[in-house]
Coordinates of C-alpha atoms in Angstrom, one line a residue:
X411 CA 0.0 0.0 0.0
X412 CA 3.0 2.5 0.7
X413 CA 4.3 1.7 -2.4
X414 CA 1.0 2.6 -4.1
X415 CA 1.0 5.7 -2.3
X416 CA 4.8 6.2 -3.0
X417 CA 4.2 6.2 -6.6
X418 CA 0.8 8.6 -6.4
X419 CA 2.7 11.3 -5.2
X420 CA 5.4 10.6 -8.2
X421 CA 2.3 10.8 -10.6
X422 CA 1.0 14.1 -8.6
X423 CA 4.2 15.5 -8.4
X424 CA 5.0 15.0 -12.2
X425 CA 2.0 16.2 -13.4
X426 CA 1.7 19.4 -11.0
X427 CA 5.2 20.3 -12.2
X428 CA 4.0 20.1 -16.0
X429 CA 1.2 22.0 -15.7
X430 CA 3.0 24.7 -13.2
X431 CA 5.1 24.9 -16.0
X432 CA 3.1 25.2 -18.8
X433 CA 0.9 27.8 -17.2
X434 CA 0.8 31.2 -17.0
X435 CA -1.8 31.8 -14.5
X436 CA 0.1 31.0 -11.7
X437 CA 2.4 33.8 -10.3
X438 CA 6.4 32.3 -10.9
X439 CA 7.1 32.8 -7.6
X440 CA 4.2 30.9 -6.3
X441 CA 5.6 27.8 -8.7
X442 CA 8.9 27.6 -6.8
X443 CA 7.4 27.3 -3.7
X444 CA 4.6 24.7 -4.6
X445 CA 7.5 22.5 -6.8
X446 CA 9.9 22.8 -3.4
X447 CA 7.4 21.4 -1.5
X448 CA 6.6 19.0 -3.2
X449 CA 9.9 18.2 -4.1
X450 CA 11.0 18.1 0.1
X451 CA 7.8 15.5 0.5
X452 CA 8.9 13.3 -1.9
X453 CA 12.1 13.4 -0.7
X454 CA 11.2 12.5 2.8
X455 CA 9.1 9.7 1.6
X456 CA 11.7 8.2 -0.2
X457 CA 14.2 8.1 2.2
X458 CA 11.9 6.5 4.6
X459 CA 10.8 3.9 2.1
X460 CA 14.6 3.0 0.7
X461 CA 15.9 2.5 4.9
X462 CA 13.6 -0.4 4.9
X463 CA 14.1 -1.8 2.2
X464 CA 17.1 -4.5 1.1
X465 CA 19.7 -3.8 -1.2
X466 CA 18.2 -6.1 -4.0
X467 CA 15.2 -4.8 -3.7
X468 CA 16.2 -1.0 -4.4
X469 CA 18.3 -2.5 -7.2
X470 CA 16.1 -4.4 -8.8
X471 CA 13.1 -1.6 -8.1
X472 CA 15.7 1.4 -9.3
X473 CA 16.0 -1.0 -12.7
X474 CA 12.4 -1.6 -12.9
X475 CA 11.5 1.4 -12.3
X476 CA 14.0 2.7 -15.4
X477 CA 13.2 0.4 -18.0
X478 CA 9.3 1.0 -17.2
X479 CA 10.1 5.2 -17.4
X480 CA 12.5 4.3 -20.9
X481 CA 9.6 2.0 -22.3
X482 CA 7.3 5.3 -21.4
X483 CA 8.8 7.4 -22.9
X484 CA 9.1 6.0 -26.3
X485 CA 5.4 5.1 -26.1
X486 CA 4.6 9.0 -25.4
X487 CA 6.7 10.0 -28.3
X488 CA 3.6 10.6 -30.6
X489 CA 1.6 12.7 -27.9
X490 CA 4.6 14.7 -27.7
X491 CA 4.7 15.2 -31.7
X492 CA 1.1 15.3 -31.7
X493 CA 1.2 18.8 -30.1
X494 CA 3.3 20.5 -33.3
X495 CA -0.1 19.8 -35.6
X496 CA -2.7 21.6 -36.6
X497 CA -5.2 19.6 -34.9
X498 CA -4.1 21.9 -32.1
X499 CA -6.6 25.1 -31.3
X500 CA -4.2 28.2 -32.8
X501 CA -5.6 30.5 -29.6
X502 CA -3.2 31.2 -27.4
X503 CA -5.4 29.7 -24.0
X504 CA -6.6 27.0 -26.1
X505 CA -3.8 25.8 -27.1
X506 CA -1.7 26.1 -23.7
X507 CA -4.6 24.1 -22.4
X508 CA -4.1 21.4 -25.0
X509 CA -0.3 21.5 -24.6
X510 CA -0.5 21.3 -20.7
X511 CA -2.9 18.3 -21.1
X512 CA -0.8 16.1 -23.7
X513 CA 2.6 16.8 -21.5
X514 CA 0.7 15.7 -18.6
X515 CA -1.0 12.7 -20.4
X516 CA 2.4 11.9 -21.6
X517 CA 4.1 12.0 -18.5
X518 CA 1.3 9.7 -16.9
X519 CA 2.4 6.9 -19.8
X520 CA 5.9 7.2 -18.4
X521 CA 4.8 7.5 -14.8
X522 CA 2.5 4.5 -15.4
X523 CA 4.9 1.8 -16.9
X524 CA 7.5 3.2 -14.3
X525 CA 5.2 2.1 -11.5
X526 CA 4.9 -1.3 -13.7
X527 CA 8.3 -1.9 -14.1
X528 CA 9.1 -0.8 -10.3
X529 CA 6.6 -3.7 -9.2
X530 CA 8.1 -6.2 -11.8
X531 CA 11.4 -5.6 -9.9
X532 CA 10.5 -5.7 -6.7
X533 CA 8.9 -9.0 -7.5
X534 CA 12.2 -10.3 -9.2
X535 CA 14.0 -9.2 -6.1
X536 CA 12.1 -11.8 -3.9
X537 CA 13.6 -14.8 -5.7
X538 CA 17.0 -13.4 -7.1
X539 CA 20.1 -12.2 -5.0
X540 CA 22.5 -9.5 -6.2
X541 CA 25.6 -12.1 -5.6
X542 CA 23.7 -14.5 -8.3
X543 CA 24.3 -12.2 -10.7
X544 CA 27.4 -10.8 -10.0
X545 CA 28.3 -14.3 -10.1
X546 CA 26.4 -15.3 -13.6
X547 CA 28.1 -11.8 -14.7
X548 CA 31.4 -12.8 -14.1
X549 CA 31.2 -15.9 -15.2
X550 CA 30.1 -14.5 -18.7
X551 CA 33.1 -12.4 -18.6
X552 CA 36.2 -14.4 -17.7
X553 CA 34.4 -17.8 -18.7
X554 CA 34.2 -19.7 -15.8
X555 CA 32.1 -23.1 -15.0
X556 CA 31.6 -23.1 -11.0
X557 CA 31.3 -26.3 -9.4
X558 CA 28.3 -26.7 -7.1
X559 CA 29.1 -29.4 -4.1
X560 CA 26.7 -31.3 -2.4
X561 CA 26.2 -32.4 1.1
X562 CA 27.6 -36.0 0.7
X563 CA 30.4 -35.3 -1.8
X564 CA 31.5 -32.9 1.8
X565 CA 30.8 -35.9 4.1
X566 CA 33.0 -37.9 2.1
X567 CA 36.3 -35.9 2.1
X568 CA 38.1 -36.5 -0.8
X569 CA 37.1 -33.3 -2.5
X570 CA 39.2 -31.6 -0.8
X571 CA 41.9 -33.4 -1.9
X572 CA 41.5 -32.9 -5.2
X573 CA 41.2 -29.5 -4.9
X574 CA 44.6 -29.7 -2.9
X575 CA 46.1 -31.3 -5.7
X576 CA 44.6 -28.6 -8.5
X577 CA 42.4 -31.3 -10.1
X578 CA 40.0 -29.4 -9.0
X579 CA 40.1 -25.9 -10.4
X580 CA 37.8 -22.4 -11.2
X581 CA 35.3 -21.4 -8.5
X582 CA 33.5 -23.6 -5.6
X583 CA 30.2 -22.5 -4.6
X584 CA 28.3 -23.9 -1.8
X585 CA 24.5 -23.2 -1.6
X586 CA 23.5 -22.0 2.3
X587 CA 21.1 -24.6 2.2
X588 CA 23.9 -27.4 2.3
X589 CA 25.5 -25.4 4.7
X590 CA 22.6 -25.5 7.0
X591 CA 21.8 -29.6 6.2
X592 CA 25.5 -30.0 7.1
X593 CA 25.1 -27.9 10.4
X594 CA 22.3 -29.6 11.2
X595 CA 24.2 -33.2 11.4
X596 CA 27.0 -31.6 13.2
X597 CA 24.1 -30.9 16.0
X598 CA 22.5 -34.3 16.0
X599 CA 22.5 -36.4 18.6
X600 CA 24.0 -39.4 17.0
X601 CA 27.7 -39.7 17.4
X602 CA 28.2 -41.1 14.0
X603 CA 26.4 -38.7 12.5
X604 CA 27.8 -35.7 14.3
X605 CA 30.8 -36.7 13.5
X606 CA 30.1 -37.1 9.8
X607 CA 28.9 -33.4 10.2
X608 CA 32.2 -32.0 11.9
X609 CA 33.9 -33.6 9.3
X610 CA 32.3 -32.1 6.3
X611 CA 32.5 -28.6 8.4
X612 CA 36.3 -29.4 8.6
X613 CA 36.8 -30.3 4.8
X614 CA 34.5 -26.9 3.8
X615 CA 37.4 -25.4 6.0
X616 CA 40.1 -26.6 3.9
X617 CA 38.5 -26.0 1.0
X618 CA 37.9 -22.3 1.5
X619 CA 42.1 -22.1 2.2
X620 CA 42.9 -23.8 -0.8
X621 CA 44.9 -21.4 -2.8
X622 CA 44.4 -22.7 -6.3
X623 CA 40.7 -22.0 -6.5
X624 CA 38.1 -19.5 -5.6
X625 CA 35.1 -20.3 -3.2
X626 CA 31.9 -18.4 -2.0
X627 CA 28.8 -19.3 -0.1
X628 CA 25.7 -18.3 -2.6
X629 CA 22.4 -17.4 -1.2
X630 CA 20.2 -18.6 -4.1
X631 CA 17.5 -20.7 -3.0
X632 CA 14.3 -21.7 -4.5
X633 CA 11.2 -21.7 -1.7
X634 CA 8.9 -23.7 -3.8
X635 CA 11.0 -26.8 -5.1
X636 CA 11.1 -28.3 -1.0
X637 CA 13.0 -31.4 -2.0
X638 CA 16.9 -30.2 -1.5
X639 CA 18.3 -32.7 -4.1
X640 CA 15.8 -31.3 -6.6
X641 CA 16.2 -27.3 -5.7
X642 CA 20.5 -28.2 -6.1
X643 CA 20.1 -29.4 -9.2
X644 CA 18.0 -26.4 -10.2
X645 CA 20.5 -23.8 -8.4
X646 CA 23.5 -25.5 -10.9
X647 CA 21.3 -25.6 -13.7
X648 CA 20.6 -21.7 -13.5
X649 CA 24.1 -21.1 -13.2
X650 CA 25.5 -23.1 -15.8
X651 CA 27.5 -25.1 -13.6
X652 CA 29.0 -28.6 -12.9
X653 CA 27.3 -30.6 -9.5
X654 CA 29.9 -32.8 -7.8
X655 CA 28.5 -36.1 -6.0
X656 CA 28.3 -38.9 -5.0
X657 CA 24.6 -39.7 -4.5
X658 CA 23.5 -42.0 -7.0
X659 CA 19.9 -40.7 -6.4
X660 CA 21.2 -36.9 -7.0
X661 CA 22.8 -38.5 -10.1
X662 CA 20.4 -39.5 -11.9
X663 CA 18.1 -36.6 -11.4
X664 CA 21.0 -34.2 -12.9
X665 CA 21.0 -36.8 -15.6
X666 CA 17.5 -36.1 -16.2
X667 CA 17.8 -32.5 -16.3
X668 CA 20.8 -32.2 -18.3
X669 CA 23.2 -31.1 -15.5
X670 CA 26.7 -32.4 -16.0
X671 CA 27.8 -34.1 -13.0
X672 CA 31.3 -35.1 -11.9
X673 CA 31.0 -38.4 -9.8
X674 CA 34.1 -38.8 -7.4
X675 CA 33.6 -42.7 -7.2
X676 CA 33.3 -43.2 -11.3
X677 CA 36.6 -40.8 -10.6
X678 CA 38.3 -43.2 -7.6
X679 CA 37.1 -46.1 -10.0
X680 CA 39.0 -44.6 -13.2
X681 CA 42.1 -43.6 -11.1
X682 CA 42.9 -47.6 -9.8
X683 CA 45.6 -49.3 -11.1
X684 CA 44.2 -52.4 -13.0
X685 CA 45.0 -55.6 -11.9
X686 CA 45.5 -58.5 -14.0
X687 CA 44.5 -62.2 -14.5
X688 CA 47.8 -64.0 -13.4
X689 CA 49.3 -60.9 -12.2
X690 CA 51.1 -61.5 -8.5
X691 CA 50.0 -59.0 -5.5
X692 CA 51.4 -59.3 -1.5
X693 CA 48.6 -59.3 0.3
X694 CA 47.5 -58.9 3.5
X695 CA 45.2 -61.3 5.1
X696 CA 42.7 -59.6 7.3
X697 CA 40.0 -62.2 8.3
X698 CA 38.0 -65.1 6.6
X699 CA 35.6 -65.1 3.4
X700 CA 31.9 -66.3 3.3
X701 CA 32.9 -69.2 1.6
X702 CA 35.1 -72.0 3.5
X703 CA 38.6 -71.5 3.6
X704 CA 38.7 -68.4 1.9
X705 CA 40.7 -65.0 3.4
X706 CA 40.2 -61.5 2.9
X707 CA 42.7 -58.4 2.2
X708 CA 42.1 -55.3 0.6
X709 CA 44.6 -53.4 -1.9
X710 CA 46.0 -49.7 -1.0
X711 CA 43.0 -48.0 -2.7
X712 CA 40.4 -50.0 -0.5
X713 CA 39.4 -52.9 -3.5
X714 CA 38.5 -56.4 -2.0
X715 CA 41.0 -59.2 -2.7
X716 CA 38.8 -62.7 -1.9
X717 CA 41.8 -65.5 -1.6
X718 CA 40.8 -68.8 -2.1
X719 CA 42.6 -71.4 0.7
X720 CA 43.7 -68.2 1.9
X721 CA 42.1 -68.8 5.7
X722 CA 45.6 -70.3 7.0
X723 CA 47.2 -67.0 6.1
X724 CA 44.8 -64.6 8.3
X725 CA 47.2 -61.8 9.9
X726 CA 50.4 -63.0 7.4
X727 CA 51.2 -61.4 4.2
X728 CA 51.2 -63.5 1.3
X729 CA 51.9 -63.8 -2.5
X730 CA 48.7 -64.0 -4.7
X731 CA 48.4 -64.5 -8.2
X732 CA 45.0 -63.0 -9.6
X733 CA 43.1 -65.5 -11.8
X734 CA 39.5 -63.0 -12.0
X735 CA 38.3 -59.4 -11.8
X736 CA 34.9 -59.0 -10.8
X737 CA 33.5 -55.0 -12.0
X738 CA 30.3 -54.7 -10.5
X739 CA 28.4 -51.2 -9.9
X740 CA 29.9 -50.3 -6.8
X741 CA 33.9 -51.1 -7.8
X742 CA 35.2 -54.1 -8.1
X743 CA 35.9 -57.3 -6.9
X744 CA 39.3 -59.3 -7.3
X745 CA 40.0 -63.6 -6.7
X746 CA 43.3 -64.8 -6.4
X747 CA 45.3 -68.1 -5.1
X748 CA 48.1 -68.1 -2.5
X749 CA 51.1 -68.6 -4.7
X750 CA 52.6 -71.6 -4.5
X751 CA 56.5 -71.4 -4.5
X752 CA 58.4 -74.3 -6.0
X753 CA 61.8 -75.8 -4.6
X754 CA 64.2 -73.6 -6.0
X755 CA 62.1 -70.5 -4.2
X756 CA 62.1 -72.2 -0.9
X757 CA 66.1 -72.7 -0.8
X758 CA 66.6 -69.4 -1.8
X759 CA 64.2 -67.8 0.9
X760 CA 66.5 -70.8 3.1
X761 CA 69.7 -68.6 1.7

């Protein structure tokens, strides 16, 4: 309702002026007093409407509210030519009158899609922050594709490495929704799951020192999408940007969108050394399999080694010689034998 009021005294004020001005009934000195007062209630008004107001919101509203008073204008153009024709009484009175009333009819156009375009930006404000498009600006400029990081990909850690490492390059944004999910399983009042939050709150902190990238917390949200994995893939979506995961779930909806996604486990996956039918690994044995005699170890990069009569070697490390690789969609899964050394290996281990 203020704002409605707001921009009735900008229509009164506009109008009064061009018909002040137009006149000559009115004594000159009587028009400066009436525009200054007018002009010191406007001013007033606005300054008490602007200090409650955010900074987007007088952004957006100031842009609005130009582009409505531009649009105006060139809509007014023919009432403003329309006053240099005949049509035009050629008395002097008659045609002031007519002269004052196109100006001020012209000036109500612009005053009228300035008031549209003000409320068009104020609305915009509500669901768009300034750092959005500072950010979307500067991307356009130097050509950058951020990389938006979810909740689990922070749990898990290893971004961070790979950010360490300058894999991981360009500009890191982390919605204040995830931030707020990832607070919120710092506070629980499971252990695991507090300590899964500390831990992600720990990697953000690396992260944010990491000198061979830039990071920033963005406040974009989207109210009506209530479903976080949804609204993240939306937020990286807008911003032309890559989502890093690991949620298979989150995946596949990015998939659906067309979001490009960077998976860290399809990356851990790429990034093992193969292994091998008949190749020969030492091996740790670390307890017993599901099937009888069978032992389990595990290579550096956390890939299960099942060794077949490998139970008699639980806590010993052993030669095994592969014989299958299992790839399933998780990782993969690798059978070997204990090798068996021959006579001439046992005197030399003898030596």
């Amino acid at each position: 309702m203020s704002l409605l009021i707001f921009l009735f005294l900008i229509t009164l004020f506009i109008g009064s002026f061009v018909h002040l001005e137009t006149s000559t009934f009115i004594n000159p000195f009587i028009k400066s007093i009436i525009v200054l007062f007018c002009s010191l209630l406007l001013f007033i008004f606005i300054y008490l409407k602007l200090r409650k107001m955010k900074s987007s919101q007088i952004l957006f509203g100031i842009s609005g509210l130009f582009l409505g008073i531009l649009t105006g204008f060139l809509l007014s153009i023919p009432l403003l030519i329309l006053s240099n024709y005949s049509v035009i009484p050629r008395d002097s009175m008659s045609r002031e009158i007519s002269l004052s009333y196109l100006q001020f009819l012209a000036f109500s156009i612009i005053t009228g899609f300035g008031y549209a375009g003000a409320l068009l930006g104020l609305k915009q404000a509500k669901t768009t922050k300034i750092a959005d498009i500072l950010w979307i600006i500067k991307k356009e400029v130097i050509w950058e594709e951020p990389k938006i990081l979810d909740t689990n990909v922070l749990i898990d850690g290893r971004i961070a490495d790979l950010v360490e490492l300058g894999f991981i390059k360009g500009t890191i944004l982390i919605p204040r929704f995830v931030l707020r999910e990832i607070q919120y399983i710092a506070d629980s009042p499971d252990p695991l799951r507090r300590a899964k939050g500390k831990r992600a709150l720990d990697i953000l902190q690396k992260i944010k020192k990491a000198e061979k990238i830039k990071f920033d917390i963005i406040e974009k949200d989207i109210p009506e999408i209530k479903d976080v994995d949804t609204k993240l893939v939306e937020i990286t979506r807008t911003l032309r940007g890559t989502l890093i995961t690991n949620d298979l779930n989150l995946i596949k909806i990015a998939q659906l969108r067309g979001v490009p996604v960077l998976n860290i486990n399809e990356l851990a996956q790429v990034m093992r050394p193969p292994v091998l039918p008949g190749e020969v690994l030492k091996l740790f044995i670390v307890k017993e399999g599901k099937e009888p005699d069978q032992g389990v170890g595990y290579l550096d990069d956390g890939t299960m080694v099942v060794v077949e009569e490998g139970r008699q070697y639980i806590g010993k490390s052993i030669d095994v010689v592969i014989h299958s690789v299992l790839q399933t969609s998780t990782g993969r899964m690798i059978f070997g034998k204990p090798k068996i050394k021959d006579s001439s290996d046992e005197i030399q281990d003898e030596v």
